[in-house]
Coordinates of C-alpha atoms and ligand atoms in Angstrom, one line a residue:
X1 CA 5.3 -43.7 11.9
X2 CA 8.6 -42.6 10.9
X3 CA 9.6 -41.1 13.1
X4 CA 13.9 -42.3 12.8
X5 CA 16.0 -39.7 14.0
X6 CA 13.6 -37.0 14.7
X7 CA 13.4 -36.9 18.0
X8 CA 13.7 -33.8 20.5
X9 CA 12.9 -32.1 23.9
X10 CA 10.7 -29.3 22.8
X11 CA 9.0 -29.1 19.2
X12 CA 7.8 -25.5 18.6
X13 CA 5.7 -25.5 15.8
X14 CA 4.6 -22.1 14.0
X15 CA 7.5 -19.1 13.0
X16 CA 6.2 -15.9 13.6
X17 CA 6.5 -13.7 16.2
X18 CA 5.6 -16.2 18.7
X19 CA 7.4 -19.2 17.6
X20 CA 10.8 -17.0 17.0
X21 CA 10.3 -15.7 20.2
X22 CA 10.0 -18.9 22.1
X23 CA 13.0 -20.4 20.2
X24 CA 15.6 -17.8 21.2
X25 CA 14.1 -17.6 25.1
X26 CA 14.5 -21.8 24.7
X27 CA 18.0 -21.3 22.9
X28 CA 18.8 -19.1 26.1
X29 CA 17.5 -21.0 28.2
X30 CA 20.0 -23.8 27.5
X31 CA 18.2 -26.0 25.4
X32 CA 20.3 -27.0 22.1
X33 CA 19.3 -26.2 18.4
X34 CA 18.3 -29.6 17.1
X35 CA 18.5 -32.0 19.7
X36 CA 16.6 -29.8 22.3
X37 CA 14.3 -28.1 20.2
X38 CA 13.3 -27.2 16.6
X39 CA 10.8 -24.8 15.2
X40 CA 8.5 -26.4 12.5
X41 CA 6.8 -23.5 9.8
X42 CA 4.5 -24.5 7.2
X43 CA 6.0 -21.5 5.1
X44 CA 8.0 -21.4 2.5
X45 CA 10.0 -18.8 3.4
X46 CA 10.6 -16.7 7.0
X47 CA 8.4 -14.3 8.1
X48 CA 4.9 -15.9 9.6
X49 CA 1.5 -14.5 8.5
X50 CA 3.0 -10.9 7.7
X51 CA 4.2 -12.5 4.5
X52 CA 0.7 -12.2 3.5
X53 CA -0.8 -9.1 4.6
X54 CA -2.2 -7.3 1.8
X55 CA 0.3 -5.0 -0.4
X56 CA -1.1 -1.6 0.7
X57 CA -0.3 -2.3 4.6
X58 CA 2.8 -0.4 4.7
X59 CA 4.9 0.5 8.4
X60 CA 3.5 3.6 8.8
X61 CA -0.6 2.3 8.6
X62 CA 0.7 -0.8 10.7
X63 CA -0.1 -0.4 14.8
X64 CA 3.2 -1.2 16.2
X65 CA 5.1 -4.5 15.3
X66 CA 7.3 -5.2 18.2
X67 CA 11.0 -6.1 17.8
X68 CA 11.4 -9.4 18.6
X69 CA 14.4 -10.4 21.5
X70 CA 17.7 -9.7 21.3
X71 CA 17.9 -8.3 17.7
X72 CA 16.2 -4.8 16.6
X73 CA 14.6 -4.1 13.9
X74 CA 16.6 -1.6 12.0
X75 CA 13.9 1.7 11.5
X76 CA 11.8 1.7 7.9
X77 CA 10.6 4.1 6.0
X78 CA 6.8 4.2 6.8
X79 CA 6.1 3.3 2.7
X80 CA 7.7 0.8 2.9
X81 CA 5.3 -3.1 2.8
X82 CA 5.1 -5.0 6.2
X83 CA 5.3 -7.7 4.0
X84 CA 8.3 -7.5 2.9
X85 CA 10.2 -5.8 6.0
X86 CA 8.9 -8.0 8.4
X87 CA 9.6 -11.1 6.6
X88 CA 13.1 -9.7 5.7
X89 CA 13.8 -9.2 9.6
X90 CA 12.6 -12.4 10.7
X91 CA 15.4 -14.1 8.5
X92 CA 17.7 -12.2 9.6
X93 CA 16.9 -13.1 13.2
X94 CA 16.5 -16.7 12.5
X95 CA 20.5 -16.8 10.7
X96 CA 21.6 -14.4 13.8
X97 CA 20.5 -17.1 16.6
X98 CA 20.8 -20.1 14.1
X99 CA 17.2 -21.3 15.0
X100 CA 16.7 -24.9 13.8
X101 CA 13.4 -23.8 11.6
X102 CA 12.1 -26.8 9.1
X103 CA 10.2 -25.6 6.3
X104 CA 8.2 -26.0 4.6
X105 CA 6.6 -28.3 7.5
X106 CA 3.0 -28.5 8.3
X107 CA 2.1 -30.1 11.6
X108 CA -1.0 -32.2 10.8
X109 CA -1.3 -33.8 14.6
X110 CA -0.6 -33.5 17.6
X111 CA -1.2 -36.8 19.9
X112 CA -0.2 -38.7 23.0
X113 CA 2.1 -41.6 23.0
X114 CA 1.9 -44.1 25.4
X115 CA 5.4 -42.7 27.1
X116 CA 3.5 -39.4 27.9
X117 CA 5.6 -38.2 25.1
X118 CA 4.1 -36.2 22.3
X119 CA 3.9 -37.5 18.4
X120 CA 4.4 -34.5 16.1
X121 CA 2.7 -36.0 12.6
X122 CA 3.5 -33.9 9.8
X123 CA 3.8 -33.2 5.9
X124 CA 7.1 -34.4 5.8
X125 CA 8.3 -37.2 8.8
X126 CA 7.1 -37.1 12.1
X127 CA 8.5 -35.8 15.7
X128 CA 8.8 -37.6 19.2
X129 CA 9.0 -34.7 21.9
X130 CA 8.7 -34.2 25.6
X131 CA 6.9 -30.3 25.1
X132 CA 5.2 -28.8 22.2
X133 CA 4.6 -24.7 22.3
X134 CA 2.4 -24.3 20.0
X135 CA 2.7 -20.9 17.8
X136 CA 0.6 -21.0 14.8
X137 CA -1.3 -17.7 15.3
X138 CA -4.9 -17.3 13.2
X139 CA -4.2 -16.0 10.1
X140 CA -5.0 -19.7 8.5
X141 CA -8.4 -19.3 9.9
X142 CA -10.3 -16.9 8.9
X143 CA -13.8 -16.4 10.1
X144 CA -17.3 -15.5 8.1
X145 CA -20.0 -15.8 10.1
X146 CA -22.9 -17.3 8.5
X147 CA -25.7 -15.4 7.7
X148 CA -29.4 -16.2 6.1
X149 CA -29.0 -16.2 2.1
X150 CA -25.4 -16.2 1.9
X151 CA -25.6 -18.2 -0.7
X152 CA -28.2 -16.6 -2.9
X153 CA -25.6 -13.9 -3.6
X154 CA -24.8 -12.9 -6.9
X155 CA -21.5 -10.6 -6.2
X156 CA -18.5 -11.7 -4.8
X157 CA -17.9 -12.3 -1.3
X158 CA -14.5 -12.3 0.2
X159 CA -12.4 -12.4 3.6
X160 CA -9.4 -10.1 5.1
X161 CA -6.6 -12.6 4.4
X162 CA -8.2 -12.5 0.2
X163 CA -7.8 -8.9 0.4
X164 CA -4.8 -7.3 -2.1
X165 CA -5.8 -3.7 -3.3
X166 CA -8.9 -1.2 -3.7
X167 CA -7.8 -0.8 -7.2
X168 CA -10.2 -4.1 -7.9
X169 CA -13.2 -2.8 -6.5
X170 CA -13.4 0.1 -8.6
X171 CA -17.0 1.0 -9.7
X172 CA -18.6 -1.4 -7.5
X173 CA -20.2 -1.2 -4.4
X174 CA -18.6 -2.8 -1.4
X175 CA -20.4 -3.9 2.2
X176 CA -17.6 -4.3 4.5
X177 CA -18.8 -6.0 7.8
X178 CA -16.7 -5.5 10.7
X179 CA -16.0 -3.1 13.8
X180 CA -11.8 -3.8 13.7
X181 CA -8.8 -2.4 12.6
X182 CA -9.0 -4.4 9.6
X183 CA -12.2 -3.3 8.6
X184 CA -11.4 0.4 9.1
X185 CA -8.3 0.3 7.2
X186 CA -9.9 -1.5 4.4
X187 CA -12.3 0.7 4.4
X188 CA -10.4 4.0 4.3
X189 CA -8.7 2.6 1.0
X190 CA -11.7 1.2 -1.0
X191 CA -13.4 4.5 -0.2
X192 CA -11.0 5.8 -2.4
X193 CA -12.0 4.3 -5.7
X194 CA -15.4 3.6 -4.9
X195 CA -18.4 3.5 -2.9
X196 CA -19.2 1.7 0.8
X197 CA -21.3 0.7 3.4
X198 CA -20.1 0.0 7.0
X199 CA -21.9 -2.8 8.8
X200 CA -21.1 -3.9 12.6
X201 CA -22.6 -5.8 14.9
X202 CA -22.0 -3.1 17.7
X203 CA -21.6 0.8 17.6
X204 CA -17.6 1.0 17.4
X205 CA -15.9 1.9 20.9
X206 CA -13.8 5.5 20.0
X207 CA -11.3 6.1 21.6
X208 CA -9.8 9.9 21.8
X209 CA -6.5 9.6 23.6
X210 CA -3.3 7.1 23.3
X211 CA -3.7 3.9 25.5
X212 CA -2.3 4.1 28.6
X213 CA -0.8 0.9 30.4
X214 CA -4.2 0.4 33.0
X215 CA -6.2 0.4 30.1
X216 CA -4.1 -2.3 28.0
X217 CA -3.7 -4.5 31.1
X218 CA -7.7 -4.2 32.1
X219 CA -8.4 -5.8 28.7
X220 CA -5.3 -8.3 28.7
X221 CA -6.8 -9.2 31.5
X222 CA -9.8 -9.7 30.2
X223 CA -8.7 -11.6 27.2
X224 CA -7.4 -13.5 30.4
X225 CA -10.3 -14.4 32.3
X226 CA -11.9 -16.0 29.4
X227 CA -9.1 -18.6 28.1
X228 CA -9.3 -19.5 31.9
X229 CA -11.9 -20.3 32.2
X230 CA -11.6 -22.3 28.3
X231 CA -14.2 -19.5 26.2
X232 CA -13.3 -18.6 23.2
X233 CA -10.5 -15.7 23.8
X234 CA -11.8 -12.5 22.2
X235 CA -9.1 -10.1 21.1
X236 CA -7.1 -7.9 22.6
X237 CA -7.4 -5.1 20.3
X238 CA -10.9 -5.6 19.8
X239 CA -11.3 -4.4 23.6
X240 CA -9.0 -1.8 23.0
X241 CA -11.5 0.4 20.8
X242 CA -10.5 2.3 18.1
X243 CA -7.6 5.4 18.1
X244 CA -9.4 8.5 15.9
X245 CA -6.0 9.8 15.7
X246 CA -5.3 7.0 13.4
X247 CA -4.1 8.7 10.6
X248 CA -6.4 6.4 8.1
X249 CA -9.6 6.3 11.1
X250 CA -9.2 10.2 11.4
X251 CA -9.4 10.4 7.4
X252 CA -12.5 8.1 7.1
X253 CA -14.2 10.1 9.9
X254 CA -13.7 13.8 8.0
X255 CA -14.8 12.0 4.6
X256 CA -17.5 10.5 6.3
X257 CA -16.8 6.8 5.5
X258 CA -17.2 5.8 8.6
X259 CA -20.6 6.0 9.3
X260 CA -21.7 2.6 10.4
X261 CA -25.4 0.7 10.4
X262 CA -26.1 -2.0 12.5
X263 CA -25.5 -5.9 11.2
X264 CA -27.7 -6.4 8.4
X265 CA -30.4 -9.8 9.2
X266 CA -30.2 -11.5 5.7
X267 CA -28.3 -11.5 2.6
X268 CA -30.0 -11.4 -1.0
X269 CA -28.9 -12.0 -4.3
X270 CA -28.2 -8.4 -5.1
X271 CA -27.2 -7.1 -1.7
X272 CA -27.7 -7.5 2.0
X273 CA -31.6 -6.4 3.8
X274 CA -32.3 -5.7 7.3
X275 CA -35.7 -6.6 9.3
X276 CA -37.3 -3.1 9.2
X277 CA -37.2 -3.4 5.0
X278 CA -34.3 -1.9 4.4
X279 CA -31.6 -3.1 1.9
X280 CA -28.6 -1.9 0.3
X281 CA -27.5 -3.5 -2.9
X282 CA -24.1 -4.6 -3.1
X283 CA -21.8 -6.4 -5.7
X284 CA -19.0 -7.3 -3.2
X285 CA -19.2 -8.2 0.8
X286 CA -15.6 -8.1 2.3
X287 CA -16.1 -9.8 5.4
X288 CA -13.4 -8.3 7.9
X289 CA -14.8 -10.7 10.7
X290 CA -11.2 -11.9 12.1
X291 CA -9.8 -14.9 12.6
X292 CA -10.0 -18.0 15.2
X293 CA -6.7 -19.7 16.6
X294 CA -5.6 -22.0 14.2
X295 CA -5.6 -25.0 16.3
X296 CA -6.8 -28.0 14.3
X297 CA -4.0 -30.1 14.8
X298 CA -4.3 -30.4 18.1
X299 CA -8.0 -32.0 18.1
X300 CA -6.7 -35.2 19.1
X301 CA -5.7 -33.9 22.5
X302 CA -9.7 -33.0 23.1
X303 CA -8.4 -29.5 24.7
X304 CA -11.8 -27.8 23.4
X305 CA -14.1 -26.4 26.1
X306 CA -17.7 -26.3 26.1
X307 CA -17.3 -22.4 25.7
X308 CA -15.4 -22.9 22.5
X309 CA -12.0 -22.1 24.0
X310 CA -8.7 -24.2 25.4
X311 CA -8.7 -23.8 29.4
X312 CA -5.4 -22.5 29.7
X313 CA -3.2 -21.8 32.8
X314 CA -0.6 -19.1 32.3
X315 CA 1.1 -19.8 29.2
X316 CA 0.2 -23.9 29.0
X317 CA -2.6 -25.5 28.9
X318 CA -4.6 -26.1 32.0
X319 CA -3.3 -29.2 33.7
X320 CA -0.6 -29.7 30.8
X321 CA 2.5 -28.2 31.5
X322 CA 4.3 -29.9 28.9
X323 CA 1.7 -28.3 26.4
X324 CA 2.0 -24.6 25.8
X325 CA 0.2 -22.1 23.6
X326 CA 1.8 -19.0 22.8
X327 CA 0.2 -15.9 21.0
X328 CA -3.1 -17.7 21.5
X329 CA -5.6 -15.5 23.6
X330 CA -3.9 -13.0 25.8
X331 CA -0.5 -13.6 24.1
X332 CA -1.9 -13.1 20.5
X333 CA -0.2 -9.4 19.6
X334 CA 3.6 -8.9 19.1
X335 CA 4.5 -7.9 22.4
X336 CA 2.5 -10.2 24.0
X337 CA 4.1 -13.3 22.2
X338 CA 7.0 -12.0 23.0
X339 CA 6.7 -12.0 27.0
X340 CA 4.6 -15.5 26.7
X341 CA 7.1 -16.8 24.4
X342 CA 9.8 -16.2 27.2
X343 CA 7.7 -17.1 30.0
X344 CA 6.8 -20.6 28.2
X345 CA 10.4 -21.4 28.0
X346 CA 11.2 -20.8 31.7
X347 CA 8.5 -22.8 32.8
X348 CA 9.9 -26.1 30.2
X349 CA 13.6 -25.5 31.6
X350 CA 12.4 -25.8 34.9
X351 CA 10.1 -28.8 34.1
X352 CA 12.8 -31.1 31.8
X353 CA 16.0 -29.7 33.1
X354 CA 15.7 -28.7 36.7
X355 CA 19.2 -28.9 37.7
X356 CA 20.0 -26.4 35.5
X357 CA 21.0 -22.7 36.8
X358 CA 18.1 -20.1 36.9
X359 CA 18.1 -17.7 34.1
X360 CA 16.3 -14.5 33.8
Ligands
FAD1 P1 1.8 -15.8 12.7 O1 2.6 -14.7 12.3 O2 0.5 -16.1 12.0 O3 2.7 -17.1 12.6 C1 2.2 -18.4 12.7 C2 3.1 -19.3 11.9 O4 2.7 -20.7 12.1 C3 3.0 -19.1 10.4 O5 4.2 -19.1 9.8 C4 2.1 -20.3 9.9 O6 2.4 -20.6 8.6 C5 2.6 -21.3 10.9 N1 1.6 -22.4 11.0 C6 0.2 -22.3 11.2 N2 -0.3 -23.6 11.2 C7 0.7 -24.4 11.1 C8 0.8 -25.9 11.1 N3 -0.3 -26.6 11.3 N4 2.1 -26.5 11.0 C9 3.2 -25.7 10.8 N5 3.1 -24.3 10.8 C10 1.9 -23.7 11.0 N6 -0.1 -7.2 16.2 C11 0.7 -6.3 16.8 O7 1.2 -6.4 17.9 N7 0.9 -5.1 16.1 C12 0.4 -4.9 14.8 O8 0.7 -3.9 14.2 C13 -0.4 -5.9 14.3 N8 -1.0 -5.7 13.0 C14 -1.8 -6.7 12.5 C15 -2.3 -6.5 11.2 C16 -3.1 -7.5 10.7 C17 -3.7 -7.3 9.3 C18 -3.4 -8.7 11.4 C19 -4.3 -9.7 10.8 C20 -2.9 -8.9 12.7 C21 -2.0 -7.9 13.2 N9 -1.5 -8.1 14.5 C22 -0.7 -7.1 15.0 C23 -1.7 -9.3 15.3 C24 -0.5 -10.1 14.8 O9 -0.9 -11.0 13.8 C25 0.2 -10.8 15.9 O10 0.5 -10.0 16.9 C26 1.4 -11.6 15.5 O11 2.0 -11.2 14.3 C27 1.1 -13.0 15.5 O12 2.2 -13.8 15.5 P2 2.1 -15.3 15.6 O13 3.5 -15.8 15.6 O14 1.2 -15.7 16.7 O15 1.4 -15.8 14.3

């Protein structure tokens, strides 16, 4: 492999909010730009998945995107895209700290060498390292689940991540399958121009007041429990329930819109049927079914678990403390990438330079 010249203690690979937020906490930690670590992003430009959130998701309709350490973001107006302030801020933040990002560079591998190093492989020249933190989030893998006739159908069928504006849909009718944020916002802004149908595979969990702090550690921790024991982590939000002072939820609520029916049993070519008979036609399904870690490159470690998941202790995986994964499972929302980010780069000073002071 060639791997001349590329070698380094810690290879983060992934820049969003959980790759930037390991590389400042390494950075801090003592470990050099370039020889200590470097940050490889298979975009083209800064900015992580929010780069490609759909046009219409503005500040004020996003939840709460945290600042990342040691720089804040400057207030926005709530029109304004997350897709272009969040990428705007991230490169600021990566010239502020002068993080040692390469892109575009997408990690294809991830393996073992026989030093107990690790061998990056990528698109463009490969990595020796003593630690990989791997950051790459979920938005590259979207999930649909599959469903009896899928492919019988006529209309079009699409995911979140294909999602750009309502305008499209206009005079058609649109299933939208999911019980997330995702779903409700989508479905707040097609309702607009056209008609729905809600489908979920469980009544949606309300929720009247803000979340207070028990609550959001009860379901971290339950997030928790699972990628210990190595299922498939569910996600954070999706124990949280949904806010109906949600600007957008409490608008589809009055109108109506979000009257849900339970998961439909088979699709046809004109729509989707249920058991009992029932059908409703349909010319597009938007499938807001989330997203899985994107984790792919790391199948030649063998780190999947019977239960679909990565065991994982803390912030690295179980029994690999060279190997982290941060804003996978409980880590995978802004602020939690941010505290795992942090945490992962304690842990790897401790581990490859432990006569180096403490730092908080
Ligand atoms: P990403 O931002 O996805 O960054 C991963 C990076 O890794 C990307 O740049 C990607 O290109 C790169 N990458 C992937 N694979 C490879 C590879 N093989 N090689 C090299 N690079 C690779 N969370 C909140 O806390 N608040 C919110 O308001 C919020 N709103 C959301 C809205 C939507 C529509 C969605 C889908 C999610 C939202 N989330 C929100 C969750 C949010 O995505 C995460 O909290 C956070 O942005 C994830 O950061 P990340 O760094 O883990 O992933």
């Amino acid at each position: 492999h060639d791997t001349a010249g590329r070698e380094t203690e810690v290879v983060v690979i992934g820049a969003g909010q959980a790759g930037l937020s390991t590389a400042w906490a390494l950075a801090r930690q003592g470990f050099a730009p370039g020889t200590g670590f470097v940050v490889l992003d298979a975009e083209p430009r800064p900015g992580g998945a929010w780069q490609h959130r759909w046009p219409s998701l503005t500040v004020g309709t996003t939840h709460r995107v945290h600042d990342l350490p040691g720089l804040p973001l400057a207030p926005a107006d709530d029109g304004l895209r997350v897709r272009e302030v969040v990428p705007a801020y991230f490169a600021d933040y990566e010239r502020a700290f002068d993080l040692p990002v390469h892109r575009p560079v997408r990690v294809s591998a991830v393996s073992r060498t026989g030093d107990d190093r690790f061998l990056v492989r990528t698109d463009s020249g490969d990595w020796l390292a003593d630690a990989v933190v791997n950051a790459t989030g979920t938005w590259t893998r979207p999930f649909v689940p599959r469903y009896p006739g899928q492919e019988l159908f006529r209309g079009r069928q699409l995911h979140t991540v294909d999602y750009r504006d309502a305008g499209e849909f206009a005079g058609r009718h649109v299933v939208v399958v999911g019980g997330g944020a995702s779903a409700t916002q989508l479905l707040g802004e097609i309702s607009q121009v056209t008609s729905t149908t809600w489908v979920t595979r469980r009544p949606p969990v309300w929720r009247e007041g803000p979340f207070d702090e028990d609550a959001g550690r009860r379901a971290v921790a339950m997030v928790e429990e699972a990628v210990r024991e190595g299922r498939r982590p569910g996600s954070v939000v999706g124990v949280t329930g949904l806010l109906v002072s949600t600007p957008y939820i409490a608008d589809g609520l009055r109108r109506g819109v979000l009257e849900r029916l339970p998961m439909f049993d088979r699709i046809t070519e004109d729509g989707v049927a249920w058991a009992d008979g029932s059908s409703v036609r349909a010319d597009v399904i938007l499938w807001a079914t989330g997203f899985r870690a994107a984790v792919g490159h790391l199948a030649p470690l063998h780190l999947r678990q019977p239960g679909g998941g990565i065991r994982m202790d803390g912030t690295h995986v179980a029994g690999e403390p060279r190997l982290h994964l941060v804003g996978y499972g409980p880590s995978a929302s802004t602020i939690g990438a941010n505290r795992a980010g942090q945490a992962a780069a304690r842990q790897l000073r401790r581990l490859l330079h432990p006569a180096a002071g403490a730092r908080s």
